[in-house]
CSV table of C-alpha atoms and ligand atoms in Angstrom, one decimal:
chain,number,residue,atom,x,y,z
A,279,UNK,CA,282.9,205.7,154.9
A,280,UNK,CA,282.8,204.2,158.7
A,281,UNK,CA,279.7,204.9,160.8
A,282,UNK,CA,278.1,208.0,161.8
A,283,UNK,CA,280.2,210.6,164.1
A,284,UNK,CA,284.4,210.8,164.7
A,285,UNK,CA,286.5,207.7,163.4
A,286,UNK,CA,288.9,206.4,165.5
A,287,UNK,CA,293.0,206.3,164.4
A,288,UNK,CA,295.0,203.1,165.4
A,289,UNK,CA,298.7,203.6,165.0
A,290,UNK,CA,300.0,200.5,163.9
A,291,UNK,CA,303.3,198.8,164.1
A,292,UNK,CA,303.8,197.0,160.8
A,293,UNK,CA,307.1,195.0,161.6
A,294,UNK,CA,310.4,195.2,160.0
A,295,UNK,CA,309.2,194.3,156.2
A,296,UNK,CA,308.7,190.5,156.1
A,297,UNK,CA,304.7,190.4,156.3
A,298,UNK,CA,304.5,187.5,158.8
A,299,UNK,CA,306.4,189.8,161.2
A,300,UNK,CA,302.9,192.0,161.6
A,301,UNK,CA,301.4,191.4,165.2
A,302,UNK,CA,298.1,189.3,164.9
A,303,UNK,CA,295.9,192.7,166.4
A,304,UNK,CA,297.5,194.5,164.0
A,305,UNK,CA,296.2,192.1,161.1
A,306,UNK,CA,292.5,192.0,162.7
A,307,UNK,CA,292.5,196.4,162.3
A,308,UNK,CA,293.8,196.3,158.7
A,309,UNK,CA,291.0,194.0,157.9
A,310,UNK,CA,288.1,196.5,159.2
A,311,UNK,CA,289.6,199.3,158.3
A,312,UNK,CA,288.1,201.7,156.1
A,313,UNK,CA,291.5,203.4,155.3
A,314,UNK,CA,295.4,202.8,155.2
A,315,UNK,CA,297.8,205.1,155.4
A,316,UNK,CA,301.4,203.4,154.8
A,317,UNK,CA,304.8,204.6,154.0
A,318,UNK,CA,308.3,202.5,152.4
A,319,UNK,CA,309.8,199.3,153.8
A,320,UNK,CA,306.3,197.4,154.2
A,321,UNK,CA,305.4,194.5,152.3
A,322,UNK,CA,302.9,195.3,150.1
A,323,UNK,CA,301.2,191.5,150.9
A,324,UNK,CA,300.1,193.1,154.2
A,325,UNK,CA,297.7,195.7,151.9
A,326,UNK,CA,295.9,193.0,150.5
A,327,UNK,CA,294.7,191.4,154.0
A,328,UNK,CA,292.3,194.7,153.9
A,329,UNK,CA,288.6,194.7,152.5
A,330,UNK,CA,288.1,195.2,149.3
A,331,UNK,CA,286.9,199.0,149.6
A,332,UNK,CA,289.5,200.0,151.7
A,333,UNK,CA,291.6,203.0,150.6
A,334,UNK,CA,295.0,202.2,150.8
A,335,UNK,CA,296.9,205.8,150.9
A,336,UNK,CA,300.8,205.8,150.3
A,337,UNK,CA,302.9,208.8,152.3
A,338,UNK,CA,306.6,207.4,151.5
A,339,UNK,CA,309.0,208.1,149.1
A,340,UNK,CA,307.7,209.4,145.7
A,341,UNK,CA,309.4,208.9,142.2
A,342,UNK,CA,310.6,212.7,143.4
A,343,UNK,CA,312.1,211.0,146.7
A,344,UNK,CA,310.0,213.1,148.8
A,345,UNK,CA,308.0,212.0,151.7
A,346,UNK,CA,304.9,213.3,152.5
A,347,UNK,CA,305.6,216.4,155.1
A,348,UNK,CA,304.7,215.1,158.3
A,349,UNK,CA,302.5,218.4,158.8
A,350,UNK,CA,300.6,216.6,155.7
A,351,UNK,CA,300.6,213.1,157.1
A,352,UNK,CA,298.9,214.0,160.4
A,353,UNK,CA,296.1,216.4,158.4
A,354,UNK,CA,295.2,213.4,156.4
A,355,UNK,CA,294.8,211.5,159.4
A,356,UNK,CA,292.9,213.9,161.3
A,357,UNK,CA,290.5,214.4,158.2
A,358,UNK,CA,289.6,210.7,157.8
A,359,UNK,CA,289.0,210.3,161.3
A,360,UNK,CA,286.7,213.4,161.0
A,361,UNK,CA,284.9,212.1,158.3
A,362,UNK,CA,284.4,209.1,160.5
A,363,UNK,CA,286.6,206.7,159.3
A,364,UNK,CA,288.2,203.8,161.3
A,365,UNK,CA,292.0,204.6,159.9
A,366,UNK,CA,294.8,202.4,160.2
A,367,UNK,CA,298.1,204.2,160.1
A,368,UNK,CA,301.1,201.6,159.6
A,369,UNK,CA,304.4,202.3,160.9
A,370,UNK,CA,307.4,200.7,160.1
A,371,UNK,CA,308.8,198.3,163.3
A,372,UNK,CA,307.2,200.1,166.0
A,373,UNK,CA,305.7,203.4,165.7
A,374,UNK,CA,307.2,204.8,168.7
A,375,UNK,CA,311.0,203.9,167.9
A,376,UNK,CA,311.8,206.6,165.7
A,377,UNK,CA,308.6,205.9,164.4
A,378,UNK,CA,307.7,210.1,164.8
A,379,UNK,CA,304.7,207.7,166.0
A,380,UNK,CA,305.0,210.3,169.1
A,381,UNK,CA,303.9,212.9,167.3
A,382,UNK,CA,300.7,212.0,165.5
A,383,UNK,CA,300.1,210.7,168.7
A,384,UNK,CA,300.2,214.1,170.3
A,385,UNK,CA,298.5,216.0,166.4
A,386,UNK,CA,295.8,213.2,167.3
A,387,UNK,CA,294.9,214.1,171.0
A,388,UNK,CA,295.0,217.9,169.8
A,389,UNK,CA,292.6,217.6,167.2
A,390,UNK,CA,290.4,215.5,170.0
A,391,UNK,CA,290.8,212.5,167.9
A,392,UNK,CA,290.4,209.1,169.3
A,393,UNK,CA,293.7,207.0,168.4
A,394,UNK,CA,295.1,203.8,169.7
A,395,UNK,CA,298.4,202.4,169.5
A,396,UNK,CA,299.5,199.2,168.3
A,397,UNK,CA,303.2,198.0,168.9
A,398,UNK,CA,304.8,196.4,166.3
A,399,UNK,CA,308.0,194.2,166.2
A,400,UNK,CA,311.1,197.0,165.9
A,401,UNK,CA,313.6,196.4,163.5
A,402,UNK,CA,316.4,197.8,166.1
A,403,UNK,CA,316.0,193.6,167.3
A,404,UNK,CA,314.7,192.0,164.7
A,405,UNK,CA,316.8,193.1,161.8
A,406,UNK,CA,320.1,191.7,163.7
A,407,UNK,CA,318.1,188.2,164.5
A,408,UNK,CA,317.3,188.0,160.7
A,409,UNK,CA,321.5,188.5,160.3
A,410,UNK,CA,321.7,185.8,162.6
A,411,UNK,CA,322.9,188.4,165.7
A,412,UNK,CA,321.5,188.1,169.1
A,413,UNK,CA,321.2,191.7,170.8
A,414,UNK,CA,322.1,190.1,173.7
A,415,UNK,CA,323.8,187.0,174.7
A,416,UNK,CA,325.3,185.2,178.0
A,417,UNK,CA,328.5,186.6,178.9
A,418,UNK,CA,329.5,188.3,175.9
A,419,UNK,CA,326.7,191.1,175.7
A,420,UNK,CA,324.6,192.3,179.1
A,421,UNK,CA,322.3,194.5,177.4
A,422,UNK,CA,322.0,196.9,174.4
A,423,UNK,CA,320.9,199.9,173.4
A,424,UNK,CA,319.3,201.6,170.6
A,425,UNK,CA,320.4,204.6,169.3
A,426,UNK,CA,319.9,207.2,166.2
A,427,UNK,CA,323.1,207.8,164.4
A,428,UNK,CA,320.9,210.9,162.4
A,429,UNK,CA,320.5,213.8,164.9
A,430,UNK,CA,319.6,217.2,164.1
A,431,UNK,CA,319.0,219.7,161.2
A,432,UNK,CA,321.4,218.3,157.9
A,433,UNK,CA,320.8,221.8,156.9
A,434,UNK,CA,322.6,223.3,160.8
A,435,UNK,CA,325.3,220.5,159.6
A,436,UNK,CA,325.0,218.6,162.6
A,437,UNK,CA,323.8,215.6,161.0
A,438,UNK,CA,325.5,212.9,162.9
A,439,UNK,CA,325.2,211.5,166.2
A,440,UNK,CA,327.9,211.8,168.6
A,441,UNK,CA,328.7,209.3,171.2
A,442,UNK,CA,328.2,209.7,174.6
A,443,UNK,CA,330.8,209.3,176.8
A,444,UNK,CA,328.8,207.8,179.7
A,445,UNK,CA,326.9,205.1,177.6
A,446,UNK,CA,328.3,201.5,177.7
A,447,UNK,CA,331.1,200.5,175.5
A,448,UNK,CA,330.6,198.0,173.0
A,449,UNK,CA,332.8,195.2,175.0
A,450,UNK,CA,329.9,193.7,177.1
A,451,UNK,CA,327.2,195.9,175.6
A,452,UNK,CA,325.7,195.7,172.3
A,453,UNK,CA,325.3,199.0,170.4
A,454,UNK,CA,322.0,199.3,167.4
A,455,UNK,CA,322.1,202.0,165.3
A,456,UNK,CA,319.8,203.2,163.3
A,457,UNK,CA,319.7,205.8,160.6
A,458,UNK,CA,323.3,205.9,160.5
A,459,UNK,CA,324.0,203.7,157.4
A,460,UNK,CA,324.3,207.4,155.4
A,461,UNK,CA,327.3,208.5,158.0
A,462,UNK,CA,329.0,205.9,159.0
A,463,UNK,CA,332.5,206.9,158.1
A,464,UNK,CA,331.8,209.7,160.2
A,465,UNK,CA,330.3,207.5,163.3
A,466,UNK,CA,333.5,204.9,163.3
A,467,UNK,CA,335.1,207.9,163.6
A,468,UNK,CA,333.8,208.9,166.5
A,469,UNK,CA,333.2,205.8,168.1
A,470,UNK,CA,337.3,205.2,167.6
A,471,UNK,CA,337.8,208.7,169.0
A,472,UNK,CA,335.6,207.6,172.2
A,473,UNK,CA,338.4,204.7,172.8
A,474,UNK,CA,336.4,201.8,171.4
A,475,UNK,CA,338.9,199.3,170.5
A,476,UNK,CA,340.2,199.0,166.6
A,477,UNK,CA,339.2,195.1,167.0
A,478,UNK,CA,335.6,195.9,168.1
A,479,UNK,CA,332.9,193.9,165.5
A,480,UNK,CA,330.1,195.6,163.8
A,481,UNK,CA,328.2,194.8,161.2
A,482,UNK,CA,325.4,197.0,158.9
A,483,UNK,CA,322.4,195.1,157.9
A,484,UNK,CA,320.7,196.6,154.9
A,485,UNK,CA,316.7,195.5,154.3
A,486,UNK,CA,316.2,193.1,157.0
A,487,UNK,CA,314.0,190.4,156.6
A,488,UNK,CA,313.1,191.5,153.2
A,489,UNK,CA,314.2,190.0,149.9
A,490,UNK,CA,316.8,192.0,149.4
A,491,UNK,CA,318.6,191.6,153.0
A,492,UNK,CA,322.5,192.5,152.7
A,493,UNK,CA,324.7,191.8,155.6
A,494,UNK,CA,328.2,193.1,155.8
A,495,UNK,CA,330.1,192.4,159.3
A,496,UNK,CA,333.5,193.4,160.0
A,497,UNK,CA,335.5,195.3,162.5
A,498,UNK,CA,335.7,199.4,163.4
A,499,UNK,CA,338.6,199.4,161.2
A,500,UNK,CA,337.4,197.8,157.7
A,501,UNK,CA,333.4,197.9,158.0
A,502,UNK,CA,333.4,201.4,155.9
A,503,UNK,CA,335.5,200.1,152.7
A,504,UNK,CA,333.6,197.0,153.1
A,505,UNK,CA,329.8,198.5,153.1
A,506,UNK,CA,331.0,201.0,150.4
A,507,UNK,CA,332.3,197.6,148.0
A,508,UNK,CA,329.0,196.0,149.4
A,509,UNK,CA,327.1,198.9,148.2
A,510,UNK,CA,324.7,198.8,151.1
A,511,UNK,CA,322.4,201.4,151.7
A,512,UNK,CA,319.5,202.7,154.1
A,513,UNK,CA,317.6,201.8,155.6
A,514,UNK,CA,320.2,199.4,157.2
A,515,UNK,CA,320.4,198.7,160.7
A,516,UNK,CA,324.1,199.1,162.4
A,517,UNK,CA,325.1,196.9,165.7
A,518,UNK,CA,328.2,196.8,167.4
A,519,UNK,CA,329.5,194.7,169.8
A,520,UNK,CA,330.7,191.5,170.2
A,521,UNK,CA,327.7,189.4,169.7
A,522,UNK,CA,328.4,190.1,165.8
A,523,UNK,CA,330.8,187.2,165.8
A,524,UNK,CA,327.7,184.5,166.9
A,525,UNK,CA,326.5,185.6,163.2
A,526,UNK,CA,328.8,182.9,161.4
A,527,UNK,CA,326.9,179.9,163.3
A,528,UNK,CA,323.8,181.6,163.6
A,529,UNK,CA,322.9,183.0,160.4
A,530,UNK,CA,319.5,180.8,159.9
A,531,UNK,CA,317.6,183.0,158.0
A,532,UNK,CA,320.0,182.6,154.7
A,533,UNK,CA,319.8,179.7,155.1
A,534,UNK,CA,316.0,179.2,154.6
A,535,UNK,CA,315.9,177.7,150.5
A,536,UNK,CA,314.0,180.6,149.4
A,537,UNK,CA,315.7,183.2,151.0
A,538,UNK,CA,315.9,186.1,148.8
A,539,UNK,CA,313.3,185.0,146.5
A,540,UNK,CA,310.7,187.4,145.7
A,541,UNK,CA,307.2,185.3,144.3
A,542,UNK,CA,303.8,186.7,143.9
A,543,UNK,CA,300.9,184.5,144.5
A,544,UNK,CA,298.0,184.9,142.9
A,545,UNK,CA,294.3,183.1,143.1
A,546,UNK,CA,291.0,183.2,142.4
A,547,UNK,CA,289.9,183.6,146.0
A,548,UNK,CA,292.0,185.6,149.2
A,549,UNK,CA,291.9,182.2,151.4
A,550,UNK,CA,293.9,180.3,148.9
A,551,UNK,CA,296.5,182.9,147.8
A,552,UNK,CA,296.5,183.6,151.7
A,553,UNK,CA,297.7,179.6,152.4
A,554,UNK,CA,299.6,179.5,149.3
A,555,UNK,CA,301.6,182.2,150.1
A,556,UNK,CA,302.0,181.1,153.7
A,557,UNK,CA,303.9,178.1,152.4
A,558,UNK,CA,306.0,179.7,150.4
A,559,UNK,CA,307.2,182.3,153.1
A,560,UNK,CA,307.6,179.5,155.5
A,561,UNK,CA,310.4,178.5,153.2
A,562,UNK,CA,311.7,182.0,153.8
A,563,UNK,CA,310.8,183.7,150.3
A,564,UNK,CA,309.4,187.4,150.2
A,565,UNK,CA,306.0,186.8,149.0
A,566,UNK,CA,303.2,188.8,148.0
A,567,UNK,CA,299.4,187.6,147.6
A,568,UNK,CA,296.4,188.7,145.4
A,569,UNK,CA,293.2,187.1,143.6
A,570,UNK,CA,290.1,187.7,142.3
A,571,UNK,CA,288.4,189.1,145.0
A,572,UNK,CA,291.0,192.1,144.6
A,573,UNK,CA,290.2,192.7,141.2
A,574,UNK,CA,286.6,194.4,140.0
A,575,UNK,CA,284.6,192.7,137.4
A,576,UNK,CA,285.0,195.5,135.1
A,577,UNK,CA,288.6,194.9,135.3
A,578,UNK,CA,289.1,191.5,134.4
A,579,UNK,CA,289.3,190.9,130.7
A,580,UNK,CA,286.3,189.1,129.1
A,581,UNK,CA,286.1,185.5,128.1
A,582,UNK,CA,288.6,184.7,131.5
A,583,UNK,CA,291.8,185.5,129.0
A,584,UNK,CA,293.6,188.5,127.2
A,585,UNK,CA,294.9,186.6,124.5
A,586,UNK,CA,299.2,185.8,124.3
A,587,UNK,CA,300.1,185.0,127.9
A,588,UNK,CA,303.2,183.4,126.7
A,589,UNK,CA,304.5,187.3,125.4
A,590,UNK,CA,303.6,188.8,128.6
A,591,UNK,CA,301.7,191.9,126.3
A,592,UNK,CA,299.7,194.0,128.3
A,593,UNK,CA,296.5,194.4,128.1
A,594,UNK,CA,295.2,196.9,129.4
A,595,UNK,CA,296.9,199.3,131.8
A,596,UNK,CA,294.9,199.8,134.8
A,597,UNK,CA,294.7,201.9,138.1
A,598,UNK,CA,295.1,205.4,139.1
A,599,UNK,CA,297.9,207.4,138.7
A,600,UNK,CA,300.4,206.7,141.9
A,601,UNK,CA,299.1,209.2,144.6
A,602,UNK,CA,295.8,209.2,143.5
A,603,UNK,CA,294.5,209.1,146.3
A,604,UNK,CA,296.1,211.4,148.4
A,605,UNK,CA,293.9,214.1,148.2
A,606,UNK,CA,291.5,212.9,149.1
A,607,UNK,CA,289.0,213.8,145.8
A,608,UNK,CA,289.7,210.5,143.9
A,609,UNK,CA,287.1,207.8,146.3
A,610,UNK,CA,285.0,206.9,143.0
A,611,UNK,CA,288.4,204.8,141.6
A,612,UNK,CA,287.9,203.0,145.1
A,613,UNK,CA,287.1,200.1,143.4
A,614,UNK,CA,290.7,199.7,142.4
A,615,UNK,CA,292.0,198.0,145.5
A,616,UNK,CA,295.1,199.1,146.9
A,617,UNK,CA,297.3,196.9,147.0
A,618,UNK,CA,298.0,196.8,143.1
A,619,UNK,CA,299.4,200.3,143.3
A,620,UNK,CA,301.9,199.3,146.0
A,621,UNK,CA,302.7,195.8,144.2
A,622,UNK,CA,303.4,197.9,141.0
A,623,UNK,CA,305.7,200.5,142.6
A,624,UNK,CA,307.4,197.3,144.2
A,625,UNK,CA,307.8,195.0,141.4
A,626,UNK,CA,308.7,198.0,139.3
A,627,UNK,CA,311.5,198.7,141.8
A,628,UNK,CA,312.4,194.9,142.4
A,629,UNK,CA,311.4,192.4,139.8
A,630,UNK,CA,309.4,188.8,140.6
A,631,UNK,CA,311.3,185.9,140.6
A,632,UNK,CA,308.4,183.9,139.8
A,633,UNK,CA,304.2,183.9,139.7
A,634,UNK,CA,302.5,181.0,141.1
A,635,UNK,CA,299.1,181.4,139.6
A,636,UNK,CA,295.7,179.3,140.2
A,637,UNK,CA,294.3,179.5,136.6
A,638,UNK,CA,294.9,181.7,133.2
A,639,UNK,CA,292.2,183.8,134.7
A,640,UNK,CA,294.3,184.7,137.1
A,641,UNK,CA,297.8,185.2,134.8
A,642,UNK,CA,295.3,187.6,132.6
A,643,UNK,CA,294.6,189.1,136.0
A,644,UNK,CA,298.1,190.2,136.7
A,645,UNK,CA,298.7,191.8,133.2
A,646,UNK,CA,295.4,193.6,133.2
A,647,UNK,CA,296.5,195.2,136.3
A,648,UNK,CA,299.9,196.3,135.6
A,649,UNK,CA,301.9,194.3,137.6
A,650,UNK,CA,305.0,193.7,135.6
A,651,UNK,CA,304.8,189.7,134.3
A,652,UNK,CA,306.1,189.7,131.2
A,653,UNK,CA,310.2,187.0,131.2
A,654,UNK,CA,308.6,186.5,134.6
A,655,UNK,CA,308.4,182.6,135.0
A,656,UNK,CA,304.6,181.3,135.7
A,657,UNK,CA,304.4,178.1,137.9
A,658,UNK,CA,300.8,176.8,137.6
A,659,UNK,CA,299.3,175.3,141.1
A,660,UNK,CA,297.0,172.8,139.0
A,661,UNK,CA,296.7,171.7,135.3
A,662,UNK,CA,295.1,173.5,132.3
A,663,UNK,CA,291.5,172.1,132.5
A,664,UNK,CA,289.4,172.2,129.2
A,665,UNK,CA,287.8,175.9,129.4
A,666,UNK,CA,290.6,177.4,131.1
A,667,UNK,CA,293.9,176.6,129.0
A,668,UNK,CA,296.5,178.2,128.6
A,669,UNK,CA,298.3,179.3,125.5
A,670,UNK,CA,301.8,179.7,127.8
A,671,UNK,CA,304.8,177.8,127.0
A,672,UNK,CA,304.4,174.5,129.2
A,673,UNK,CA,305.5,174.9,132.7
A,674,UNK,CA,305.6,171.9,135.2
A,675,UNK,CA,302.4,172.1,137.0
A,676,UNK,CA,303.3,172.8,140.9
A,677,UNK,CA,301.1,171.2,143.6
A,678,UNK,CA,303.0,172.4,146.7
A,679,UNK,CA,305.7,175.1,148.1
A,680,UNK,CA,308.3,172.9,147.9
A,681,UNK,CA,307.9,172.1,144.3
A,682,UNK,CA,308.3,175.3,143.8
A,683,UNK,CA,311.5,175.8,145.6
A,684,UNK,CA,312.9,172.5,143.6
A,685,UNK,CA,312.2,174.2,140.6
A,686,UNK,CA,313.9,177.5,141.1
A,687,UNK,CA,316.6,175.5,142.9
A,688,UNK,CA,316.9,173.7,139.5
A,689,UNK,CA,316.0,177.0,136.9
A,690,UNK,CA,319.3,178.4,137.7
A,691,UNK,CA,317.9,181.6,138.7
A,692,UNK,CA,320.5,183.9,140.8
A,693,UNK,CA,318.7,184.3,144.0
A,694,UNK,CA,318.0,188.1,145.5
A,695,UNK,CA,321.1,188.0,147.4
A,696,UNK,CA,323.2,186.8,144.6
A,697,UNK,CA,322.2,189.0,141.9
B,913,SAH,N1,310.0,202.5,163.9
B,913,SAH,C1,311.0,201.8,163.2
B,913,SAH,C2,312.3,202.6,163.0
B,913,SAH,C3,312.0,203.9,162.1
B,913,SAH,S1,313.4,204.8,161.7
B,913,SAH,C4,311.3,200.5,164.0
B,913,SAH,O1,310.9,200.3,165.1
B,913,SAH,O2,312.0,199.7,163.4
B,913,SAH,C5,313.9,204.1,160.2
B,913,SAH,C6,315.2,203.3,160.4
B,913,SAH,O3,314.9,202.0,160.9
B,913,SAH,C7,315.9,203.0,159.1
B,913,SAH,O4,316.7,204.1,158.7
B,913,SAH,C8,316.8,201.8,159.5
B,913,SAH,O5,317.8,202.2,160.3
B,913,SAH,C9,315.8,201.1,160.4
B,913,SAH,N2,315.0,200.0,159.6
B,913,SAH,C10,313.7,199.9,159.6
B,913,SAH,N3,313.4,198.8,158.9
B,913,SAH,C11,314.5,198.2,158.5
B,913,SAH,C12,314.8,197.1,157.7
B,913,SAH,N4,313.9,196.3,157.2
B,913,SAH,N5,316.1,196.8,157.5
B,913,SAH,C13,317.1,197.6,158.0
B,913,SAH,N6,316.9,198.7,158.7
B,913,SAH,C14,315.6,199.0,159.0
């Protein structure tokens, strides 16, 4: 791992969730890096832009719903850079808003580790623009701030931020609140005890920029039935202010024609599914990539096939155990690479819409590694030749993104935000 003496730590921003959101520095480190350390809300596509022996090591939320400690978190760091590894550690939006980017920072300089930092695009500003709501905006808002609506130990009971008298009121001054999706009964509250007028907008964006964006907007008095009907949860972004109400001209993003689409691209070579899936997110779908080059040789079934693609059967089911490589102790399954783990805990959680695959090689791919393709429809970027057909069911054969959109347009598939 890394060259000889101390590795180095870069704490990355990651963005919001939607993988083109990641800052171009940010993409040039995950693509040296010898090891990743990520946690929930990133796009697993950003896992495959890493080399091919890369250890991709997940710290978010388990099956058990517990996060690595952070104690944990920053020993793991500190022991790959000690073995010399250059780590990158990827931090939702920006690792110093609420990122506790502050404090590995600080566990980094105490351990005399080298460490960088890497802003990233916050989702305090880019989760309202993907809702269509400017933070700021010519005479209705003059500035904003961003806020935690979490404070202090749940376990003291003092779980909810209070509003401070002196800070701006919402009617020229745009309020973002994060963390607070979990009490916001309990922040309208307050914000109506401060004074802030019944009338005043807010709206709760739930996984911005992601597939599976919810927005709910309404006023201090009806936005808690109306995210409790909506069912939206954290991690959601809160703003309030006036600048809410731009949100019925200026919702662009749900308006893309693959918004809340979730596709997985899949190649036999990175630069391919890398353009491929480029398109595709340019029509605003979620999209994840993979090809050969992430899979082993051992790993991909012999003779190019695993027999009945059109039943989805698994073949084989591959990769390490989720977590396998926390400890540290498991670097011979290295040849695994990462980023199947993540796309089966993702796809697991919140099925494909579609595949667009290069060749059967590539469909026999997907099922060898777990990844969840059985019902799934398959769109084919270029005809069954001789020694590569496919024993499918017929699908159209898809030369571009916007074929594929037509067709889901047509399939009569709910979209992500409609089902
Ligand atoms: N460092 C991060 C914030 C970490 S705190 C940043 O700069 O964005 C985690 C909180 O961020 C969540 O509880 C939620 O309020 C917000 N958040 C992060 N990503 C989000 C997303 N995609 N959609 C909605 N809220 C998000």
């Amino acid at each position: 791992m890394g060259a000889e003496g101390a590795g180095k730590v870069y704490l990355v921003g990651a963005g919001p969730g939607a993988a083109g959101l990641l800052t171009v520095r940010a993409r040039r480190l995950l693509a040296k890096a010898d090891a990743v350390v990520y946690d929930r809300l990133l796009s697993p596509r950003l896992l495959a832009w890493t080399r091919s022996d890369c250890r991709c090591i997940y710290v978010g939320k388990r099956a058990s719903l517990h996060t690595l400690p952070q104690a944990d978190i920053q020993r793991l760091l500190i022991g790959l850079a000690k073995a010399g590894a250059t780590v990158v550690r990827l931090k939702g939006g920006d690792p110093f808003v609420f990122g506790r980017g502050g404090e590995e920072a600080l566990a980094l300089s105490a351990a005399g580790i080298d460490w960088e930092l890497v802003p990233g695009v916050t989702s305090a500003v880019s989760v309202p623009a993907y809702a269509g709501i400017p933070v700021t905006h010519r005479r209705v808002s003059a500035g904003f701030t961003v806020e935690t609506g979490h404070r202090g130990n749940p376990a003291e009971g003092n779980t909810c931020a209070a509003p401070d008298s002196a800070s701006p009121s919402p009617l020229d001054h745009t309020r973002v609140v994060l963390m607070g999706v979990g009490h916001l009964p309990q922040l309208v509250e307050n914000w109506l005890g401060a004074g802030w007028p019944a009338h005043t907008r807010v709206a709760v964006v739930g996984w911005g920029t992601r597939a599976q964006q919810r927005v709910v907007d309404g006023t201090l008095v009806d936005i808690v039935d109306k995210v409790r009907v909506a069912r939206v949860g954290a991690p959601a972004v809160i703003v309030v202010g006036d600048t809410v109400g731009l949100r019925s001209q200026l919702a662009w993003a749900e308006r893309l024609p693959l918004f809340g689409r979730r596709l997985l691209v899949m190649a036999e070579t990175r630069e391919l599914a890398t353009d491929r899936a480029d398109e595709l997110e340019d029509l605003g779908a979620e999209v994840y990539e993979v090809s050969l080059e992430h899979v082993s040789s051992q790993r991909l079934p012999a003779n190019g096939c695993c027999g009945d693609v059109s039943s989805g059967r698994e073949v084989e089911s591959a990769g390490p155990p989720a977590g396998a490589f926390v400890d540290g102790s498991a670097q011979g399954e290295a040849a695994v690479h990462g980023v199947w783990e993540a796309l089966r805990r993702e796809t697991a959680e919140y099925p494909l819409d579609a595949v667009w695959v290069e060749s059967t090689r590539c469909l026999c791919a997907l099922q060898a590694m777990g990844i969840p393709v059985a019902g799934v429809p398959v769109l084919w970027m270029r005809p069954a030749t001789g020694d590569d057909e496919t024993s499918g069911p017929v699908q159209p054969v898809l030369a571009d993104a916007q074929k594929v959109a037509q067709f889901l347009a047509y399939s009569g598939q709910p979209t992500g935000a409609a089902r």
